[in-house]
Coordinates of C-alpha atoms in Angstrom, one line a residue:
X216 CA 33.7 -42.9 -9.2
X217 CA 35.3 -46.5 -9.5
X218 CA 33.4 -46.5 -13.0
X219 CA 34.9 -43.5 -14.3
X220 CA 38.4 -44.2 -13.1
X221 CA 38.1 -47.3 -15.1
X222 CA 37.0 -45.7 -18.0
X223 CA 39.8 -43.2 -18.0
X224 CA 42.3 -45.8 -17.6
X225 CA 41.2 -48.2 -20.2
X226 CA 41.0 -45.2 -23.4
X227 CA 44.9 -43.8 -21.4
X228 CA 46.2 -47.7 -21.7
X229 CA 44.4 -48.0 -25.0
X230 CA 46.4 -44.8 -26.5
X231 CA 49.7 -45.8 -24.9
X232 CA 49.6 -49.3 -26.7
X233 CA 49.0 -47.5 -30.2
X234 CA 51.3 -44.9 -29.7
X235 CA 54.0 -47.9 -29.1
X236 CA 52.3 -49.5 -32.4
X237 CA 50.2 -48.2 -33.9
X238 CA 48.3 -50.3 -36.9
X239 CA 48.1 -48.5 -40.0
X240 CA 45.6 -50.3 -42.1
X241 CA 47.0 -49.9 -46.2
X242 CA 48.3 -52.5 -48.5
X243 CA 50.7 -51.9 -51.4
X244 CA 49.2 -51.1 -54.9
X245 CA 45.5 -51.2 -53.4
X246 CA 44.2 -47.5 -53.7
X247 CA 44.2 -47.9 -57.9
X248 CA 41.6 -50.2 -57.6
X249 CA 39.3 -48.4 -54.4
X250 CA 39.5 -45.0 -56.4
X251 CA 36.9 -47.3 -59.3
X252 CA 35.0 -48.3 -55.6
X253 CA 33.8 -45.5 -54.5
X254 CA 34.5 -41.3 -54.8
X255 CA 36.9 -40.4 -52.1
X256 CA 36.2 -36.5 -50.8
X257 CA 39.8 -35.5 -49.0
X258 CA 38.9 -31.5 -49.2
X259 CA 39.0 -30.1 -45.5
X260 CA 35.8 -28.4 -44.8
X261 CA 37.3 -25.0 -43.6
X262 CA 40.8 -23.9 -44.2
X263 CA 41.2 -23.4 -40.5
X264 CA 41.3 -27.3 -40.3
X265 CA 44.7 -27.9 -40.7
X266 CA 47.0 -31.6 -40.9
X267 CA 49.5 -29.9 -38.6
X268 CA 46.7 -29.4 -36.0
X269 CA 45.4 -32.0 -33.5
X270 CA 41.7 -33.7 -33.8
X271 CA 41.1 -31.6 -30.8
X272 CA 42.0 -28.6 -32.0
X273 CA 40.9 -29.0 -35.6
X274 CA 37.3 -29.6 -33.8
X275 CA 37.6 -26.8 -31.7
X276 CA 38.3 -24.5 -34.9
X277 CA 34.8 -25.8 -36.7
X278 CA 31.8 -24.2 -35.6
X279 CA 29.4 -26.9 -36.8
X280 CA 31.5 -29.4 -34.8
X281 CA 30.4 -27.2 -31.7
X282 CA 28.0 -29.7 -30.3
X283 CA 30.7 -32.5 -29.9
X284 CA 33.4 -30.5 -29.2
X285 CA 31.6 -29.5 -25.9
X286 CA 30.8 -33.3 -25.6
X287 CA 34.7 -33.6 -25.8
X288 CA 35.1 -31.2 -23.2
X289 CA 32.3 -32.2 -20.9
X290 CA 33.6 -36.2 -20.7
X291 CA 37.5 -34.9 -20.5
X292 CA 38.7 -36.3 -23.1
X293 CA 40.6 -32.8 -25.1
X294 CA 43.9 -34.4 -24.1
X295 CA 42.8 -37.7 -25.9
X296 CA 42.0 -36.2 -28.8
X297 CA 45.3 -34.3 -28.5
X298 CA 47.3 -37.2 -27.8
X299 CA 50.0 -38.8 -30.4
X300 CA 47.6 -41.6 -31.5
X301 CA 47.1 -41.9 -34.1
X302 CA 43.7 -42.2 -34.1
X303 CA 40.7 -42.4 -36.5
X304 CA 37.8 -40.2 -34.9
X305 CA 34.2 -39.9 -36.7
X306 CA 33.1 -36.7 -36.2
X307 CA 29.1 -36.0 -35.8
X308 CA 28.6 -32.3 -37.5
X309 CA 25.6 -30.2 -35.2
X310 CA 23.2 -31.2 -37.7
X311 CA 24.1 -35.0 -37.1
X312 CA 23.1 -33.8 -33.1
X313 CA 19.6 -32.8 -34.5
X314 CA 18.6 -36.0 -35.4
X315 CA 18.5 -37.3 -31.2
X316 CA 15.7 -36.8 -29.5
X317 CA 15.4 -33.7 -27.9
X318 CA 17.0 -33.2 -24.2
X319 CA 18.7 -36.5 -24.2
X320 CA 22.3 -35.0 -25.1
X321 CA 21.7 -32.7 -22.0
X322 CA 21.1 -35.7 -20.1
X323 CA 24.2 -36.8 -21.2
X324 CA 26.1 -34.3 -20.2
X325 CA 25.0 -34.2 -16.5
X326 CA 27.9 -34.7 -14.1
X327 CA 26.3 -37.9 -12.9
X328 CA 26.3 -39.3 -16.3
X329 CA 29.7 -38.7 -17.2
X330 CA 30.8 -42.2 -17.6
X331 CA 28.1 -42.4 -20.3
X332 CA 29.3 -39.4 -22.2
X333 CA 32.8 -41.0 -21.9
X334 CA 31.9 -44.4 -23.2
X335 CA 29.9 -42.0 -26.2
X336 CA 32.1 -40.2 -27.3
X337 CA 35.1 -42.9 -27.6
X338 CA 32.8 -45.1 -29.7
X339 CA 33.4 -42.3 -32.6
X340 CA 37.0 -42.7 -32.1
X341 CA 39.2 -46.3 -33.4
X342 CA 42.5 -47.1 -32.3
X343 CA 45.4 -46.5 -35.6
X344 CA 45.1 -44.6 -38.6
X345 CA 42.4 -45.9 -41.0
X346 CA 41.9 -44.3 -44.0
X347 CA 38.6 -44.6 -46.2
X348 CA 40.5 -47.1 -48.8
X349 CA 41.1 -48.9 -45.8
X350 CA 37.5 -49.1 -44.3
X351 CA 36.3 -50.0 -47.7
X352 CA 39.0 -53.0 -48.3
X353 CA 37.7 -54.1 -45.1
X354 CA 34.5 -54.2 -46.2
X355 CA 35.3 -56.2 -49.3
X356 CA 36.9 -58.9 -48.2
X357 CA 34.6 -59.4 -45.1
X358 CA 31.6 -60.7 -47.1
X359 CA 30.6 -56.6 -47.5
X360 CA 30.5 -56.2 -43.6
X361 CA 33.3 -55.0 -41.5
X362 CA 33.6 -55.0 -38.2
X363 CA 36.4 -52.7 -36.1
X364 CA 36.8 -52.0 -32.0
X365 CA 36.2 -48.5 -31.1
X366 CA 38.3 -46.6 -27.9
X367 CA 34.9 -47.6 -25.5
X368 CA 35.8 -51.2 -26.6
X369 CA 32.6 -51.8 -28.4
X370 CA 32.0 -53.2 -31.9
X371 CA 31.4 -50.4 -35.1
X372 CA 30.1 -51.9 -38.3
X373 CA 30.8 -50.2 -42.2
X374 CA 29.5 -51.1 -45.3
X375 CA 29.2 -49.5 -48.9
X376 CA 25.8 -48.8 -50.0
X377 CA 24.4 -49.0 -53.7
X378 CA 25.1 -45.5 -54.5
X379 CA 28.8 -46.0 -53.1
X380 CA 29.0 -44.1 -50.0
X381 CA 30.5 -45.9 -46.7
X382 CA 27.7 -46.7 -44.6
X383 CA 28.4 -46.8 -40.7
X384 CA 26.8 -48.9 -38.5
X385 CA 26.2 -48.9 -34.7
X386 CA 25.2 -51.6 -32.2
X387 CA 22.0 -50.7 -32.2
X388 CA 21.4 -51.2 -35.8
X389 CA 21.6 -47.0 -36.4
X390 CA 23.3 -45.9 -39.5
X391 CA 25.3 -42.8 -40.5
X392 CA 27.0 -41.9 -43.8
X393 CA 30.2 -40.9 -43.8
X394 CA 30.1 -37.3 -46.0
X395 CA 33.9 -36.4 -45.7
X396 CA 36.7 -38.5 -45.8
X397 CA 40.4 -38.9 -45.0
X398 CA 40.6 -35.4 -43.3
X399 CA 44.5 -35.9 -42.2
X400 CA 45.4 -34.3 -38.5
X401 CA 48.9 -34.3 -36.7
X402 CA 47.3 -37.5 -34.7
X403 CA 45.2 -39.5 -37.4
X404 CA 42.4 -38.9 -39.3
X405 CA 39.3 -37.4 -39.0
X406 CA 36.0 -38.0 -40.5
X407 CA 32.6 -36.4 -40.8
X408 CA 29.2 -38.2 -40.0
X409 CA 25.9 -37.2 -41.0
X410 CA 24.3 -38.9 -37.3
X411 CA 25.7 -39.9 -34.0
X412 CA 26.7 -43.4 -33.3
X413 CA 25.2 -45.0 -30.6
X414 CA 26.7 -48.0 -28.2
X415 CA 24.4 -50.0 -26.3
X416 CA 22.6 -49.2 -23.3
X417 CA 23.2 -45.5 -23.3
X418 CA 20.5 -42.9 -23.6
X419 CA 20.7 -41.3 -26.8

């Protein structure tokens, strides 16, 4: 219980110190030279997603977001994702789900191991409003490896591959390709991951 409350209060005193000030990550005259980077996909991937919705609801609305939507729902966290932010979440699509071994998700999702599901699910989720020009500039001018602090507090690696496309990486050395970008909600941005991110010691 003590573990959970913890939790709940470091992601609620996380979200009250961005919504104060909350970075936005751009730099005059920059997105000229990204656009020669890499492509940049902005299309939404249902008209039902819309940038005067919420992350939470726009998740709710996708059916191949079903899997983590329940995961939202499970560890408590709608009204996070509903909050003013902003924040950047990387959204796993169901197929992204298929990848884990089987059973371990439903493990996660035990009542008992709701801290866990907590600490995953904010580890897809960055404090501010990052776009993918952003991630990317990052990368660049960190030696083509840039680090940023997820909601659970942990560490989330990104870095551009040879054939261009942003390349996540997780603390366990897991990587997942970002295949939609800059998906603009009422709260921050949203993006779509072809696998789950994994923070240490957890059981996926």
């Amino acid at each position: 219980m003590k573990k959970l409350i913890f939790f709940n209060l470091l992601i609620l005193n996380s979200l009250i110190l961005f919504a104060q000030a909350a970075p936005v990550v751009t730099a005059p005259g920059d997105s000229a030279k990204l656009k020669a980077t890499y492509p940049v996909k902005t299309e939404d991937i249902k008209s039902s997603v819309l940038p005067t919705s919420s992350i939470a609801d726009n998740i709710a609305s996708v059916k191949t977001f079903s899997k983590f939507f329940n995961a939202v729902q499970a560890a408590g966290l709608n009204e996070t994702f509903k909050s003013k932010g902003p924040i950047t979440v990387f959204v796993p699509d169901d197929n992204a789900f298929g990848k884990i071994t089987p059973g371990k998700l439903d493990t996660l999702l035990r009542a008992d191991h709701k801290p866990d599901l907590i600490a995953f699910i904010t580890y897809h989720a960055i404090p501010g409003q990052i776009k993918s020009k952003d991630i990317a500039r990052q990368i660049r001018t960190n030696k083509n490896l840039a680090t940023f602090t997820t909601l659970a507090g942990s560490k989330l690696m990104a870095k551009i591959d040879d054939n261009r496309n942003i390349i996540l990486i997780d603390e366990n050395g897991g990587q997942s390709t970002i295949s939609r970008f800059d998906i603009e909600q009422n709260n921050g941005i949203l993006f779509i991951i072809n696998s789950v991110l994994i923070p240490k010691s957890r059981l996926l």
